[in-house]
Coordinates of C-alpha atoms and ligand atoms in Angstrom, one line a residue:
X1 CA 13.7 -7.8 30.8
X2 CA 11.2 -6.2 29.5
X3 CA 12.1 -4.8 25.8
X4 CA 12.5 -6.6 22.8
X5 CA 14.0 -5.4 19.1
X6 CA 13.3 -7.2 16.2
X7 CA 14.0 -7.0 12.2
X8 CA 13.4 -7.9 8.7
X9 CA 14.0 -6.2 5.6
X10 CA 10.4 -5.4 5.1
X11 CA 7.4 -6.2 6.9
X12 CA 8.0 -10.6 6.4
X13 CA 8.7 -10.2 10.3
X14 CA 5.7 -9.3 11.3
X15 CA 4.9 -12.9 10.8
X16 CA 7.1 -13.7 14.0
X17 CA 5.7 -10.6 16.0
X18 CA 2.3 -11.8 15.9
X19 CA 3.3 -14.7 17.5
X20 CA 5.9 -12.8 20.0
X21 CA 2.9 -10.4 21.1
X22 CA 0.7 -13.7 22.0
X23 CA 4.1 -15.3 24.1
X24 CA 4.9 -11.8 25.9
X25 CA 2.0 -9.9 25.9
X26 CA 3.7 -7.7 28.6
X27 CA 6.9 -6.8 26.6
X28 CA 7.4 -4.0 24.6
X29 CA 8.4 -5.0 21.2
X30 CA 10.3 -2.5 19.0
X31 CA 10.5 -3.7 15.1
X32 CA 12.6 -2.0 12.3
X33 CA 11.4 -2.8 8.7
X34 CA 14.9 -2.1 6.4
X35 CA 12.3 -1.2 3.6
X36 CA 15.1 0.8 2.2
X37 CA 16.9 -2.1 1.3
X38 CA 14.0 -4.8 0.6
X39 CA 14.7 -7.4 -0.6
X40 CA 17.4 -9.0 1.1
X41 CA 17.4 -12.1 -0.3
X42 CA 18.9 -11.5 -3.9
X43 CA 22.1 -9.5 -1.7
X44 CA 25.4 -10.6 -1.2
X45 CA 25.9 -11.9 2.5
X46 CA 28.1 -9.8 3.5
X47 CA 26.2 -6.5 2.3
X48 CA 23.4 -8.0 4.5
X49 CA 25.1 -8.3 7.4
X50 CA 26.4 -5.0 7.3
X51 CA 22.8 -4.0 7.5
X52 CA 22.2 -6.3 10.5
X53 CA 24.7 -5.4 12.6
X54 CA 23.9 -1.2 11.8
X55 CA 20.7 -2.1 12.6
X56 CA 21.1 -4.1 15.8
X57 CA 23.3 -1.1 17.2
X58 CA 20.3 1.2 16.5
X59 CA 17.7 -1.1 18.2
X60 CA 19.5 -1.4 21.1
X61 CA 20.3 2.2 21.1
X62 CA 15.9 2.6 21.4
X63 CA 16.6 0.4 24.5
X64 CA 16.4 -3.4 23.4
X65 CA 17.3 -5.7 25.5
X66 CA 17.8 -8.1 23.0
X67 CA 17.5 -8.7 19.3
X68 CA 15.3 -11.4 17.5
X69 CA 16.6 -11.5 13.8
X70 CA 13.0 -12.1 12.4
X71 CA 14.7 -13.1 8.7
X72 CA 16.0 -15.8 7.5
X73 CA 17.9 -14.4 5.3
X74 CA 19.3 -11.6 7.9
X75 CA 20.0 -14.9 10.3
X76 CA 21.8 -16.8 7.6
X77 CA 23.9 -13.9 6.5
X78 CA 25.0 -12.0 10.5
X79 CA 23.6 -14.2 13.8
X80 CA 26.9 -15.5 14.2
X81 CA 28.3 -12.4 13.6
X82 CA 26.3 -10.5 15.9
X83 CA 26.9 -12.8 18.7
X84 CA 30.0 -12.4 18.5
X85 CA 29.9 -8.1 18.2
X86 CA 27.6 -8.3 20.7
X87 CA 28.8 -10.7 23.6
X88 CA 26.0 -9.5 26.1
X89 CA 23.0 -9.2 24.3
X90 CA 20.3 -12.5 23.4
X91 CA 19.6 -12.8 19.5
X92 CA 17.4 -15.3 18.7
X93 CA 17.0 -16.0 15.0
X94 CA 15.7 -17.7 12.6
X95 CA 16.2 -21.3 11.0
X96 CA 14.6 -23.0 8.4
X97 CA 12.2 -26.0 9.9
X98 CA 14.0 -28.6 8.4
X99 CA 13.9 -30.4 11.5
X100 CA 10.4 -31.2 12.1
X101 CA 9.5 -31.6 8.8
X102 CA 12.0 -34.3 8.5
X103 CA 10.7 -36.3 11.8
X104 CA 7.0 -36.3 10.4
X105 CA 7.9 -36.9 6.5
X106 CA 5.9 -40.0 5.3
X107 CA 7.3 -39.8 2.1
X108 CA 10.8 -39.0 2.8
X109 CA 10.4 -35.5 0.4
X110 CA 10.4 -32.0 2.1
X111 CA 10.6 -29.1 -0.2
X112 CA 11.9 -25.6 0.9
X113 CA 10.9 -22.5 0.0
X114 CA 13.9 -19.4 1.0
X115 CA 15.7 -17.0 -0.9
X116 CA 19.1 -17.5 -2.3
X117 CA 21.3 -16.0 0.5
X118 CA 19.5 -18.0 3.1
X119 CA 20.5 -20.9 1.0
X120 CA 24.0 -20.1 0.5
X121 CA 24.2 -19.3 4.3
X122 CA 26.5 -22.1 5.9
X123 CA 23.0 -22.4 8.8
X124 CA 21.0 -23.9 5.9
X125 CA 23.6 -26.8 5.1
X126 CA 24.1 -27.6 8.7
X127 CA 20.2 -27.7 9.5
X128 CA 20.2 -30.3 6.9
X129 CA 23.2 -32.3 7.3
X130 CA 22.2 -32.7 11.4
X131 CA 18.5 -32.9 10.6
X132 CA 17.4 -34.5 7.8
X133 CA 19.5 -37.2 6.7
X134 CA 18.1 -39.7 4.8
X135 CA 15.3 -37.5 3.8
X136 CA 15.7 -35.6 0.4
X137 CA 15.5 -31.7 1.0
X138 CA 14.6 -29.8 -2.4
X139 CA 15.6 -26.1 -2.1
X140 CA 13.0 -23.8 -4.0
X141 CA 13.8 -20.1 -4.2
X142 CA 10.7 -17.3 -5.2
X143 CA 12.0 -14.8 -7.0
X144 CA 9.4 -11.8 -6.8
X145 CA 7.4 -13.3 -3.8
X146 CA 8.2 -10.7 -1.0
X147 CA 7.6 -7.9 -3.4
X148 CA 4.3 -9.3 -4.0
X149 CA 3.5 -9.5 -0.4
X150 CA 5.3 -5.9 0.6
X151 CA 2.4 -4.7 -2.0
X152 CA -0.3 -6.8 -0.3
X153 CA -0.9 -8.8 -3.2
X154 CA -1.5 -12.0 -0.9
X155 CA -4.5 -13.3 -3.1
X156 CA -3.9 -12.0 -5.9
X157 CA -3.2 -14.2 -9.2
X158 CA -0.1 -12.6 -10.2
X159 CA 0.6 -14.1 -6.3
X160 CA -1.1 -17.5 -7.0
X161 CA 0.8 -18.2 -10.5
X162 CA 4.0 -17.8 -9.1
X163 CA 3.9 -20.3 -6.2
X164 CA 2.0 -23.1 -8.7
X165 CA 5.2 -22.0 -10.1
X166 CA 7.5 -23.4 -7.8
X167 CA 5.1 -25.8 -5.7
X168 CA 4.2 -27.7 -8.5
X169 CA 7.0 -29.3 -9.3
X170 CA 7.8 -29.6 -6.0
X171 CA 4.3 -31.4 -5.7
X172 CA 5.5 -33.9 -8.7
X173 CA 8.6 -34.7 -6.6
X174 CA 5.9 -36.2 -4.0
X175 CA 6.9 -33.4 -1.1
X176 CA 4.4 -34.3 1.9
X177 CA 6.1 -30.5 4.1
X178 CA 6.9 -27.2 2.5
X179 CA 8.6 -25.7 5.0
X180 CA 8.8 -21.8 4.9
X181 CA 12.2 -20.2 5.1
X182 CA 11.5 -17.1 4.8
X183 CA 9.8 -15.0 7.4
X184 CA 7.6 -13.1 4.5
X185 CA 5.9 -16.4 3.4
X186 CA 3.4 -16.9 6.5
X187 CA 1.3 -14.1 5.2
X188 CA 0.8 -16.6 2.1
X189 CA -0.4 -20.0 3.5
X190 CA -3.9 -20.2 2.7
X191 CA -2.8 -19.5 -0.6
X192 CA 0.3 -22.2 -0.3
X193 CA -2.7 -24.6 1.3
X194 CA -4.7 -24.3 -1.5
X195 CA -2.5 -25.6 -3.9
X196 CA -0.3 -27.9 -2.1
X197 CA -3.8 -29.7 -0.9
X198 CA -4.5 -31.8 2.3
X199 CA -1.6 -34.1 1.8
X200 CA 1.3 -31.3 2.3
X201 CA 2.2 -29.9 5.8
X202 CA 3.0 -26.2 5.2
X203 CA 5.6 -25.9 8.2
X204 CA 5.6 -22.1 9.9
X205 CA 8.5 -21.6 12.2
X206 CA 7.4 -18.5 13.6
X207 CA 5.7 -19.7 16.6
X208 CA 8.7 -21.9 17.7
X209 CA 10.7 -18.8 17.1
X210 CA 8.3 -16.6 19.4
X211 CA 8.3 -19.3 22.6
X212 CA 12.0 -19.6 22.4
X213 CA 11.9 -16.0 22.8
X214 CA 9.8 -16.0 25.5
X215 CA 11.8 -18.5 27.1
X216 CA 15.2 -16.2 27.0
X217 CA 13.5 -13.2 27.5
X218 CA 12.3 -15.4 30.9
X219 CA 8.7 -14.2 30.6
X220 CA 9.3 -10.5 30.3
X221 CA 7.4 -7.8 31.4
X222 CA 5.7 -6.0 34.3
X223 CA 2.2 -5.3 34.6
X224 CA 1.0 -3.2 32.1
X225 CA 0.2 -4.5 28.4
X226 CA 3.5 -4.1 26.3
X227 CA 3.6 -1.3 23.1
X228 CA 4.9 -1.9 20.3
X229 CA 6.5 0.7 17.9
X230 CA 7.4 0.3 14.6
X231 CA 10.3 2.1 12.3
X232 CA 11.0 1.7 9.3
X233 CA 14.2 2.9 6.3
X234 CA 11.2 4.0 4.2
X235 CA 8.3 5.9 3.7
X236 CA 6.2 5.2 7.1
X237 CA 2.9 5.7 5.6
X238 CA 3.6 3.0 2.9
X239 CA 4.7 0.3 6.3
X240 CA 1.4 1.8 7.7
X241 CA -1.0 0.6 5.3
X242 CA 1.5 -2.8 4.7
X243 CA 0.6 -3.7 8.4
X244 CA -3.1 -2.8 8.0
X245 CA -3.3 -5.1 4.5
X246 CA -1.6 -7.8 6.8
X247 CA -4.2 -7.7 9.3
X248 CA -1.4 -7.0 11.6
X249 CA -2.2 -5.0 14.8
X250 CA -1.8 -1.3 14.3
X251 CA 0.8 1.0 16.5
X252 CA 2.9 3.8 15.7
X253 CA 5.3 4.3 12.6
X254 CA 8.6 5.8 13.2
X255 CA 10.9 6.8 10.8
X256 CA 14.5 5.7 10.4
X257 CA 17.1 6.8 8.2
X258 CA 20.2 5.0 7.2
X259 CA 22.9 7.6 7.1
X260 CA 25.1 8.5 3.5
X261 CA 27.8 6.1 3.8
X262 CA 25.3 3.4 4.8
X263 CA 27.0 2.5 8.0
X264 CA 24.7 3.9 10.8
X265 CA 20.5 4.2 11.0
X266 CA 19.7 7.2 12.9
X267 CA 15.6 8.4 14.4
X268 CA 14.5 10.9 11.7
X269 CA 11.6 12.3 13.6
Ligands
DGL301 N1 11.8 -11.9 5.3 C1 13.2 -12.2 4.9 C2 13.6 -13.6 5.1 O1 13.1 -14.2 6.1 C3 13.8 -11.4 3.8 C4 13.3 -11.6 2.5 C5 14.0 -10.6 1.5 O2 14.0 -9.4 1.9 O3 14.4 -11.1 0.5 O4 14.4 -14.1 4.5

């Protein structure tokens, strides 16, 4: 197998294909940013699965092989949904990281930062129910956050009030993991580190995420280095300069267009 789709809402996924691109540096990876619809997280679930599953037909339509849902929120709201459209085609998808953090809490406080669909999602309750009992879980959604980091702003101090925000009293409550539910958030942990300190374990589930792709994908490739093409609902220059600002490795922008009834993305160029 040699072709891989993913997708996010914007360009938070790009956090997991950093990671992919290390595990199967032989694949080719096709990613769709829905920047049309960015954010997902405020949506209903049902609106976002919609998306997901228009989306997965058009990725494997480019020729995926199969589908990593690099949001949480996209996960939350369709895998299960998608498995089921889609009987013969691998997802793999995301899932908060309740799970280690809960092994390797001292203080028996993790907090978690997600948006509100991925925790209404039923995946979010039964990480934690099989996961982390005993351990208290405080859910922190960040209103604003993935705009900031659509725009680039990952220093800025527009950026940094809003996470003292919602870290610091998260901090108070004597959290020792922050666990990031939300694909966009990577591109924010040096900020995150700075002001939860030494004594906080900012948990990243991308790179768990990337080897158990690798692992289904069965070390795809052949021998050539794999490409990786990007496509996006909005304006490709705009997802151009997002990727540079990330420090994400540049390839080419395609653009995608989501067709008047909202039903069906289709290759506008
Ligand atoms: N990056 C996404 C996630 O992992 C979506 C965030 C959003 O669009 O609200 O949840």
């Amino acid at each position: 197998m040699t072709c891989l789709g993913l997708f996010d809402s914007g360009v938070g996924g790009l956090s997991v294909l950093r990671h992919l691109r290390a595990q199967l540096p032989a694949a080719d990876l096709l990613y769709l940013a829905d920047s049309a619809h960015v954010p997902y997280g405020p949506r209903p679930l049902a609106e976002v699965r919609a998306f997901s599953e228009a989306i997965t037909r058009f990725l494997l339509a480019q020729g995926a092989q199969a589908v990593v849902v690099a949001c949480n929120t996209a996960s939350a709201a369709a895998l299960k949904h998608l498995r089921t459209a889609f009987p013969d085609v691998p997802f793999v998808g995301m899932e908060p990281a309740v799970k280690p953090a809960a092994e390797q809490t001292r203080t028996g406080v993790v907090g978690v930062l997600a948006t509100p669909a991925t925790f209404q999602g039923e995946l979010f309750n039964s990480v934690v129910e099989r996961f982390a009992q005993g351990v208290r879980v405080l859910p922190q959604v960040c209103p604003g956050l993935v705009e900031q980091i659509e725009a680039g702003e990952l220093e800025a101090p527009r950026t940094e009030a809003l996470l003292r925000g919602w870290v610091e009293p998260l901090l108070a409550q004597d959290i020792d993991a922050l666990v990031l539910g939300c694909t966009h958030y990577p591109f924010v942990i040096p900020l995150l580190e700075k002001i939860a300190g030494p004594g906080v374990r900012v948990v990243d589930p991308a790179p768990a995420v990337a080897r158990q792709a690798a692992r289904v994908l069965n070390g795809a490739g052949g021998g050539r280095p794999g490409r990786v093409t990007y496509y996006t609902t909005g304006d490709p220059e705009a997802f151009r300069q997002a990727v540079a600002r990330l420090g994400v490795a540049p390839a080419p922008v395609r653009a995608a267009r989501w067709d008047a009834a909202g039903l069906q993305v289709w290759l506008a160029d």
